[in-house]
Short mmCIF file of C-alpha atoms and ligand atoms in Angstrom, two decimals:
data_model
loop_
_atom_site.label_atom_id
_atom_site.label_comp_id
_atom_site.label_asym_id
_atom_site.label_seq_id
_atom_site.Cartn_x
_atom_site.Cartn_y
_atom_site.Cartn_z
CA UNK A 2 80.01 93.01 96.65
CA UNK A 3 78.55 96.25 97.24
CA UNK A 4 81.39 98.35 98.40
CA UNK A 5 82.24 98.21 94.85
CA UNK A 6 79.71 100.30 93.63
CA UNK A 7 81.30 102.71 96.46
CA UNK A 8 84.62 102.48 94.59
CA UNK A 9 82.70 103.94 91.60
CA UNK A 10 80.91 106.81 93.39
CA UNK A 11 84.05 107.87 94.81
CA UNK A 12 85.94 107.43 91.21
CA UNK A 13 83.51 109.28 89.13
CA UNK A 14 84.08 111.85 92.06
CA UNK A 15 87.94 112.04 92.29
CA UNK A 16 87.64 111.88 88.25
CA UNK A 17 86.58 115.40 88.35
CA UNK A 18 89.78 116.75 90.71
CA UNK A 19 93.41 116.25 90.81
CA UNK A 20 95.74 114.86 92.88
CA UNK A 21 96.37 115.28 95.61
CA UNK A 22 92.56 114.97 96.06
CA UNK A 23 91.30 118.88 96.99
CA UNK A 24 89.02 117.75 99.69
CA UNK A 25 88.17 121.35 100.65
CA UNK A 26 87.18 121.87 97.27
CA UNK A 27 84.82 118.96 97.40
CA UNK A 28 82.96 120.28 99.94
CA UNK A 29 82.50 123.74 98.98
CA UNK A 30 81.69 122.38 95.35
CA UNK A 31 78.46 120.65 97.49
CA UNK A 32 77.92 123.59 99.12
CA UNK A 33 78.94 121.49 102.72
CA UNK A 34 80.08 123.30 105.62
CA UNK A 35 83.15 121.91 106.64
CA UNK A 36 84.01 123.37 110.43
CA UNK A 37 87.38 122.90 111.64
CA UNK A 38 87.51 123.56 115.48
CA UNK A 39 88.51 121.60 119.29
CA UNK A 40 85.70 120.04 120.51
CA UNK A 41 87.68 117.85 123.19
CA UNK A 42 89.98 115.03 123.14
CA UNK A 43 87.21 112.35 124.04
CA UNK A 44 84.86 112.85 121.45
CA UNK A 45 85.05 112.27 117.86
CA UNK A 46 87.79 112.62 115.05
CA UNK A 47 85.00 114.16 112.63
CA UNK A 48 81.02 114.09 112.75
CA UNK A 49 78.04 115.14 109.59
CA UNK A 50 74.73 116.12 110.39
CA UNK A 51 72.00 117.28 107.86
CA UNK A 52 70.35 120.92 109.17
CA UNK A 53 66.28 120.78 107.92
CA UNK A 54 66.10 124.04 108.90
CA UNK A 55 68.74 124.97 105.99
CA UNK A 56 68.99 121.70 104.12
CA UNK A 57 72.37 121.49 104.73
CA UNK A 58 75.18 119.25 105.70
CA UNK A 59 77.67 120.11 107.79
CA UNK A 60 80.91 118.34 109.28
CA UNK A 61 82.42 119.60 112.00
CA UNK A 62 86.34 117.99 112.40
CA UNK A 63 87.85 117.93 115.69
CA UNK A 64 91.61 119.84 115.88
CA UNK A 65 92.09 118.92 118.94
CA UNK A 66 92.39 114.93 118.01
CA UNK A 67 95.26 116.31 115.63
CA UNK A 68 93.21 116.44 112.56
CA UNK A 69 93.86 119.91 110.50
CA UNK A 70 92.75 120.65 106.74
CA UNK A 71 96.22 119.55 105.58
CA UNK A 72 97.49 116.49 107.15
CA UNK A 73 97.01 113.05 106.24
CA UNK A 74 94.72 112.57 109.72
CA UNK A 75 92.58 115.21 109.15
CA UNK A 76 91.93 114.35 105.48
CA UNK A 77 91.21 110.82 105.77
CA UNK A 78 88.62 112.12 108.47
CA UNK A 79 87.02 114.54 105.84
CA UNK A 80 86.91 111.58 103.07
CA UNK A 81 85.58 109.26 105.65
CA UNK A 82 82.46 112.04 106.41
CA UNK A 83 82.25 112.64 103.16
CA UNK A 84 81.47 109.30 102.43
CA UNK A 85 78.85 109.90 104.70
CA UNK A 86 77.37 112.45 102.09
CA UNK A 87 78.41 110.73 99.11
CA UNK A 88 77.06 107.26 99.66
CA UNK A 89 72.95 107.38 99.04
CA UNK A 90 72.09 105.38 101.65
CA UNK A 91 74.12 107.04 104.47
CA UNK A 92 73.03 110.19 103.60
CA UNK A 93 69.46 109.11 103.26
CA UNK A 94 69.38 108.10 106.79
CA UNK A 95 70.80 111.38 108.04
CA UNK A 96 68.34 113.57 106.02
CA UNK A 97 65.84 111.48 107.40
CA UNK A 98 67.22 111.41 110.97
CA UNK A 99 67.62 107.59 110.65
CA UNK A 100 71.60 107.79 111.50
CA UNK A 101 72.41 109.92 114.31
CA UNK A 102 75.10 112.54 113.83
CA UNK A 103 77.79 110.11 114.40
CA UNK A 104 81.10 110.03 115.79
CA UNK A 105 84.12 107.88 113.84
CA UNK A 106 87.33 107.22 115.92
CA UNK A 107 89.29 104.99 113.70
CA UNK A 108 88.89 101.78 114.46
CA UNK A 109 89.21 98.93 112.23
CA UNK A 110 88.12 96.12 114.46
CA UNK A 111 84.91 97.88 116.11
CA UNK A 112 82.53 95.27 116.90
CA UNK A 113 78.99 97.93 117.15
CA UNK A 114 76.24 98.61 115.09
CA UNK A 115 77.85 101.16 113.20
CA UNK A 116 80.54 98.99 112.73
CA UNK A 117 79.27 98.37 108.42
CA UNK A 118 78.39 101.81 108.21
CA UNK A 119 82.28 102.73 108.95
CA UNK A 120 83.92 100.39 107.06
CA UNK A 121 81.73 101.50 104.23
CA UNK A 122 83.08 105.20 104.70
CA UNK A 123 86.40 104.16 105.41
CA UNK A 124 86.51 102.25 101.96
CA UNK A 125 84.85 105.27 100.07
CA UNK A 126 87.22 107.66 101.56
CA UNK A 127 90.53 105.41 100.74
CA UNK A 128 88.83 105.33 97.07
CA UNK A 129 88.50 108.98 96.75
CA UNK A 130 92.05 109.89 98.32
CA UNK A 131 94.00 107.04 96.01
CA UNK A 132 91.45 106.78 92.74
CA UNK A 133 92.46 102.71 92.08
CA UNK A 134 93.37 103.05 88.81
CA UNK A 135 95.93 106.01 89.44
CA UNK A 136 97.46 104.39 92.40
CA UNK A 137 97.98 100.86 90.43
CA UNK A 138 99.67 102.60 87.92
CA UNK A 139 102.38 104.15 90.63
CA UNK A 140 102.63 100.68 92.57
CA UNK A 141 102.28 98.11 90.07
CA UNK A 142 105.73 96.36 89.03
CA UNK A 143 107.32 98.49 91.61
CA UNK A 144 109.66 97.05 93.86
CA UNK A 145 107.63 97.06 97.39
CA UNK A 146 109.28 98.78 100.33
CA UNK A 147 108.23 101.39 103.11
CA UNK A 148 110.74 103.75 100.71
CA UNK A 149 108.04 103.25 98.38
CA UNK A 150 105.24 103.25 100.40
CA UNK A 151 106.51 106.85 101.73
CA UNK A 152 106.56 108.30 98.45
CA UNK A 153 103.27 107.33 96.84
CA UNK A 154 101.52 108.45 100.22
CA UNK A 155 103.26 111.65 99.83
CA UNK A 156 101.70 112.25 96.12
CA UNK A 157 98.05 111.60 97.44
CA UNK A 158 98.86 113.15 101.31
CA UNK A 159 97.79 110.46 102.93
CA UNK A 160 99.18 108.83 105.87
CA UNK A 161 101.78 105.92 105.70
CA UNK A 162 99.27 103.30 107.00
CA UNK A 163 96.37 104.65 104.78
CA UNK A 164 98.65 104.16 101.74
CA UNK A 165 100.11 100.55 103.28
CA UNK A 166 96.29 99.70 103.79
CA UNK A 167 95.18 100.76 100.32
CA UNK A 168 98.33 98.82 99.02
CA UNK A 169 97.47 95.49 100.92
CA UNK A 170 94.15 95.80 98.90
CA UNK A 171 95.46 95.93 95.98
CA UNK A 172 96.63 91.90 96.04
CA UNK A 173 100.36 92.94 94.98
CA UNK A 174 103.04 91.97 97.38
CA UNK A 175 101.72 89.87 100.40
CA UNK A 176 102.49 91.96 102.81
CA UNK A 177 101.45 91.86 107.00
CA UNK A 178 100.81 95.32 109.32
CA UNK A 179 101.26 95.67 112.34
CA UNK A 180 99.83 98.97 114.49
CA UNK A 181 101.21 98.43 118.35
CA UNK A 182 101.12 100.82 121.67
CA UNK A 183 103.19 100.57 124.84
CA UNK A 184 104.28 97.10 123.02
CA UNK A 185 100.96 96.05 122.70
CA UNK A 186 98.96 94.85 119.46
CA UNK A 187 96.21 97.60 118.53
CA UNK A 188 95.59 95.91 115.36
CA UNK A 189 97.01 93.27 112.80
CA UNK A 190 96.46 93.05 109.03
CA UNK A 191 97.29 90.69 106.58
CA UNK A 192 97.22 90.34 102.40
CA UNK A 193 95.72 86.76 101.75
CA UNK A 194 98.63 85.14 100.34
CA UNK A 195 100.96 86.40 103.26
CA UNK A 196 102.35 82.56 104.14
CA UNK A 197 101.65 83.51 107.98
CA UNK A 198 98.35 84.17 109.71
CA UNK A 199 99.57 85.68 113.66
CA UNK A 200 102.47 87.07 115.34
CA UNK A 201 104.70 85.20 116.92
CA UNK A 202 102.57 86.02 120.15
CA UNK A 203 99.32 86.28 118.51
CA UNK A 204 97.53 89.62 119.13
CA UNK A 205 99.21 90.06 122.49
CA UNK A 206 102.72 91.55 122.68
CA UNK A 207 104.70 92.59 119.97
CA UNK A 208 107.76 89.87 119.51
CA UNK A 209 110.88 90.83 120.98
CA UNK A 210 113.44 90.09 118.12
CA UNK A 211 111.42 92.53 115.70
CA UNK A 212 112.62 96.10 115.13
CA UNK A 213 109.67 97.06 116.60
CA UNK A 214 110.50 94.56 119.93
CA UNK A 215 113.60 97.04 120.00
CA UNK A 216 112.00 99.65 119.95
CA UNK A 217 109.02 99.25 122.75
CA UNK A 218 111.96 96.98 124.78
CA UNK A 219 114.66 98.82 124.47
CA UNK A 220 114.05 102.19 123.64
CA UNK A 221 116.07 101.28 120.32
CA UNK A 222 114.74 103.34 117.16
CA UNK A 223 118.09 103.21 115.05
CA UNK A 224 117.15 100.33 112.41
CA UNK A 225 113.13 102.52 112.39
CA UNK A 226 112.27 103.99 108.89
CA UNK A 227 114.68 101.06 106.81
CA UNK A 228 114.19 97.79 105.11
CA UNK A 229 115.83 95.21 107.80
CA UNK A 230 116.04 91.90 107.92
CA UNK A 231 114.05 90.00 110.51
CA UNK A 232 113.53 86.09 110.81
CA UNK A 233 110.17 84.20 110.37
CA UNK A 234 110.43 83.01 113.97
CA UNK A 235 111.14 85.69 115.43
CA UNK A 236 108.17 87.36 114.38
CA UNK A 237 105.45 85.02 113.45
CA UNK A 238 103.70 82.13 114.61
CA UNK A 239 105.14 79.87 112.11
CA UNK A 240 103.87 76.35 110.83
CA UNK A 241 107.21 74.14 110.91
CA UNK A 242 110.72 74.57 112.61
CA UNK A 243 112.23 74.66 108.76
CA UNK A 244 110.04 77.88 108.56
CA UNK A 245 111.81 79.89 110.82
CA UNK A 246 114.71 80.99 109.23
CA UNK A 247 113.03 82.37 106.41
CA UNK A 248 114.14 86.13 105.84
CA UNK A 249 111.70 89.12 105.76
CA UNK A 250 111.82 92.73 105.40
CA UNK A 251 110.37 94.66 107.96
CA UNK A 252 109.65 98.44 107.77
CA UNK A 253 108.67 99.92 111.40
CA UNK A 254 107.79 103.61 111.56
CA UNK A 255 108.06 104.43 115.62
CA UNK A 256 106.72 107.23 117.18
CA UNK A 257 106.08 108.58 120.77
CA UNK A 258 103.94 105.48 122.75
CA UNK A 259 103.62 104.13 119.08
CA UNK A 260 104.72 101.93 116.11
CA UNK A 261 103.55 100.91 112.76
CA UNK A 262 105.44 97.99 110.84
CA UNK A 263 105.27 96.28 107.63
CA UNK A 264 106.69 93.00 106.77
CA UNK A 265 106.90 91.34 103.76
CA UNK A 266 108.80 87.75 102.43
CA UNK A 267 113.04 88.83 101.16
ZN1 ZN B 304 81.77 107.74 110.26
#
């Protein structure tokens, strides 16, 4: 497929920096102007545009959507733009004025035009933030928990979900995450071998008997940030009654309106 040969432009890139990845340093080594300011809450996360009049990118990052030269937000919005730059036939079209200055909220379930276009960054920048072969070489034969997870995001400074994500990819552990608001599903992932497909509710509400149901439901967030126990019915739409008592891990990370959960087979 061709996102591979975006996994090599954003190797040969990250080949030439250490970890973590010195986005900043990127830029400036392109001579891209990377403008860190609040341009409103209902805009964009980050947005690249090509100036004729000085044949020159620039990428303008929004602080006000909580994304700052340091944190994990902000730099997965920097990789993503970059991608923009980095990938021939994104840049193309803005040099050309084909693509629009365009604005990325993260969303991995858009359904618009734009919606290939995105991916496409979003898989360059998870390349360039966690090179593959580095990453499988601090995952690989470890023992997968959020524990883990934690740490090797930590080493690249990238968020928890960006590292669970890149994880996922990587056809290890089977594992399922789960991003919910106000108790509600935002989005559901899933490894192909994980032996369930849904939630116990499908995409609705999260399932009450999950450490995330205690959280939204009861304002419980003692058993957050931990590997616990959780049953197969409780959480999942499962197959066959025998299936139900099947033990999983889950690892839920709540915070404010929000919570992110992994869960993977005991
Ligand atoms: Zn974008």
């Amino acid at each position: 497929m061709k996102f591979k040969a975006y996994q090599n432009v954003a190797d040969s890139i990250a080949s030439l920096y250490t970890i973590p990845i010195p986005l900043i340093d990127i830029a400036n080594d392109e001579d891209i102007k990377v403008i860190y300011d609040d341009y409103g809450m209902d805009t964009f996360d980050g947005m690249t545009w090509y100036e004729p009049s000085q044949r020159r990118f620039f990428i303008h990052i929004n602080t006000e959507r909580g994304n700052n030269a340091d944190n994990t937000k902000g730099r997965f919005t920097l990789a993503h733009e970059l991608g923009h730059y980095f990938i021939d036939h994104h840049r193309h079209a803005l040099e050309t004025g084909k693509m629009q200055p365009h604005i990325h909220y993260y969303n991995p379930f858009g359904k618009n035009d734009e919606w290939i276009i995105e991916r496409e960054a979003d898989y360059f920048a998870a390349n360039l933030l966690m090179p593959k072969d580095e990453f499988m070489k601090d995952v690989k034969g470890e023992e997968f928990s959020g524990q883990m997870i934690q740490s090797v995001a930590s080493k690249y400074n990238v968020s928890f979900s960006a590292c669970a994500i890149r994880y996922m990819n990587m056809n290890l552990v089977p594992i399922m995450l789960v991003y919910a608001v106000d108790g509600k599903i935002k989005w559901q992932m899933r490894s192909d071998d994980f032996p369930f497909y849904l939630l116990r509710y499908g995409k609705t509400k999260v399932p009450e008997g999950t450490v995330m149901g205690d959280y939204f439901y009861k304002g419980d967030s003692s058993c957050g940030k931990q590997s616990e126990v959780v049953f197969a019915g409780d959480c999942f739409h499962t197959y066959r009654e025998e299936q139900n008592g099947l033990e999983f891990f889950e690892y839920c990370i709540p915070f404010g309106k929000h919570a992110f959960s992994v869960f993977w087979e005991k």
